[in-house]
Coordinates of C-alpha atoms and ligand atoms in Angstrom, one line a residue:
X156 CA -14.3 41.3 4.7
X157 CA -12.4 37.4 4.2
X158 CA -9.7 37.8 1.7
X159 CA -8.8 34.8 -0.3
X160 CA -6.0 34.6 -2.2
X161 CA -4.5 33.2 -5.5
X162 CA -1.9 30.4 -5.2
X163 CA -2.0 28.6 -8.8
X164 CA -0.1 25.4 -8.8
X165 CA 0.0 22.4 -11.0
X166 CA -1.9 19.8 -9.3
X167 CA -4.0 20.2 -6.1
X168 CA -2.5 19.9 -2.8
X169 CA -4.0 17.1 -0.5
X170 CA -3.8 19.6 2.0
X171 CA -4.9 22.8 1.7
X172 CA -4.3 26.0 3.7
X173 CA -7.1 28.5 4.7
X174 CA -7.3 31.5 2.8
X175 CA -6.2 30.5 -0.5
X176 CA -8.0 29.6 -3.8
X177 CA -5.6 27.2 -5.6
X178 CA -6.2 26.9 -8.9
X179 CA -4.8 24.3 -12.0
X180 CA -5.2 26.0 -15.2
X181 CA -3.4 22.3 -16.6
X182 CA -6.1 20.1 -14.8
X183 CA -8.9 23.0 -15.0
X184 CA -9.9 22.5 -11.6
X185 CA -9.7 25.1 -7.7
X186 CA -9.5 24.2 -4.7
X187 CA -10.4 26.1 -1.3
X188 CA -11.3 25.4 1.5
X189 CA -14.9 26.2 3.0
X190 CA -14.1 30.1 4.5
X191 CA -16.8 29.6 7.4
X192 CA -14.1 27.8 9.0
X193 CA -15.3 24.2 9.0
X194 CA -12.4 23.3 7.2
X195 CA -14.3 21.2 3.8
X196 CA -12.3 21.0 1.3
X197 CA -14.3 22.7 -2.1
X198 CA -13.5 21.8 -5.4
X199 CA -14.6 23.7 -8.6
X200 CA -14.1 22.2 -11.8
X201 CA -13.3 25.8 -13.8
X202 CA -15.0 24.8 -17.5
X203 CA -18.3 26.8 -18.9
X204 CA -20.8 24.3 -17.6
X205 CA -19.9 24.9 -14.1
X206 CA -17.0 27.5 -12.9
X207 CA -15.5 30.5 -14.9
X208 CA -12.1 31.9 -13.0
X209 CA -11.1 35.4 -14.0
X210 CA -7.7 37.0 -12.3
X211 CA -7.3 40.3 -12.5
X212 CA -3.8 42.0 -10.2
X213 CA -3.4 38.8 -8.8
X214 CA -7.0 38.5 -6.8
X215 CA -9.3 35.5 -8.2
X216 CA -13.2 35.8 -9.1
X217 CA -15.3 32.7 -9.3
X218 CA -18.3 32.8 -11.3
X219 CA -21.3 32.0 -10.6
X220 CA -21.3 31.7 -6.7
X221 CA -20.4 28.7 -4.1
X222 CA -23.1 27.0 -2.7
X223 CA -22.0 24.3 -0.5
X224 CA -25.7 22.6 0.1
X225 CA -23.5 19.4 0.5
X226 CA -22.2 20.4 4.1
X227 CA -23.5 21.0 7.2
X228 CA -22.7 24.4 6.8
X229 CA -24.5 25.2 3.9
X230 CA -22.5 28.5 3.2
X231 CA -22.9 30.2 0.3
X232 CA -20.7 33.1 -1.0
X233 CA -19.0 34.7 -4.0
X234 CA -15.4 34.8 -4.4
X235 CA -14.9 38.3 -6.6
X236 CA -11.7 40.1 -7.0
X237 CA -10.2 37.8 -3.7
X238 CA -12.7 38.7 -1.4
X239 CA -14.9 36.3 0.2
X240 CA -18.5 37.6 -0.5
X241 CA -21.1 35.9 1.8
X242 CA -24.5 35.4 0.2
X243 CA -27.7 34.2 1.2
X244 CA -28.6 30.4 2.5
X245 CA -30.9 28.7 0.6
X246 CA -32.6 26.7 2.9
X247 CA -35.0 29.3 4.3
X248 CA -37.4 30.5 2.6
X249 CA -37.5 34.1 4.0
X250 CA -33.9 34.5 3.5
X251 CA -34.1 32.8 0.2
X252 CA -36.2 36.1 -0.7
X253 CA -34.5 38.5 0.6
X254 CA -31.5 36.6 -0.8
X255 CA -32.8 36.3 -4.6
X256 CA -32.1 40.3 -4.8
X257 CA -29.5 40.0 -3.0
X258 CA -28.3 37.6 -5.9
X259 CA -29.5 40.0 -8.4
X260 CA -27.4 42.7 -6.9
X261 CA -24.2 40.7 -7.1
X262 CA -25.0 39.4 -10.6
X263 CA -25.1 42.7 -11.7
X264 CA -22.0 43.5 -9.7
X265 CA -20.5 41.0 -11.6
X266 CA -21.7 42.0 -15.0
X267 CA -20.2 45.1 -14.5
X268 CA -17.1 44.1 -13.8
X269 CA -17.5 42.1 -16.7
X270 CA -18.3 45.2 -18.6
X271 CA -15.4 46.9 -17.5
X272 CA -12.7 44.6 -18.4
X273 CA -14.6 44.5 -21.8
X274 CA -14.7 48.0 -22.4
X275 CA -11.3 47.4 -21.8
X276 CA -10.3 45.6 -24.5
X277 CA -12.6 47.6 -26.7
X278 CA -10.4 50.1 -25.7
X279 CA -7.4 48.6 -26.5
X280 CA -9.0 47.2 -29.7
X281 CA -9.8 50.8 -30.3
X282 CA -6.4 52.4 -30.2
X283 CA -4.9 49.0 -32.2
X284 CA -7.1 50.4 -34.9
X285 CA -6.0 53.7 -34.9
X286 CA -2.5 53.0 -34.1
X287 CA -1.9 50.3 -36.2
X288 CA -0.6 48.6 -33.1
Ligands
LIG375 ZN1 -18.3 25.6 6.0

């Protein structure tokens, strides 16, 4: 499995390297570049109408997928917990079946991580409520 990983910086390189997500908090915005290997550069605006970016140890998670329809390429993958998740293309229709639970598998992979770092913070919530701190 690809690994990418978290370099955050201040404002986007004009060059990036392969194999790293760089992300500004500041300007809200990542940068990667396409892991297939065709060397795009992919930018993701990281507000709630299009990317949410989650780091947990160090390794970045991009929700909801990367579809790069744009490029000859058309990859499409998942970038959870800094590895490089391939997912389905969406040009063919047989794959685009296959594909749609395939999507509804990694959602819910997703959604439980989501669920973990939540019950988390319940947890922490929890034990600030019964120890005051
Ligand atoms: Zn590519």
């Amino acid at each position: 499995m690809e690994r990418i990983k978290l370099l955050k910086v201040h404002y986007l390189p004009k060059e990036l390297e392969e194999g790293f997500l760089y992300v500004s908090k500041e300007f809200g915005v990542a940068g990667h570049l396409c892991p297939c290997g065709c060397k795009n550069k992919i930018i993701t605006p990281l507000d709630l109408a299009e990317w949410s970016f989650k780091e947990v140890n160090n390794k970045p998670t991009l929700y909801p997928s990367i579809g790069n329809w744009q490029l000859p390429c058309k990859s499409h993958y998942w970038i959870i917990d800094g590895k490089i998740v391939w997912s389905y293309q969406w040009s063919e229709e047989q794959i685009k079946e296959g594909g749609e639970a395939e999507e509804e598998k990694r959602k819910s992979y997703y959604y439980n991580l989501e669920n973990k770092y939540n019950k988390q913070s319940l947890f922490k919530r929890f034990i600030k409520f019964v120890f005051g701190k």
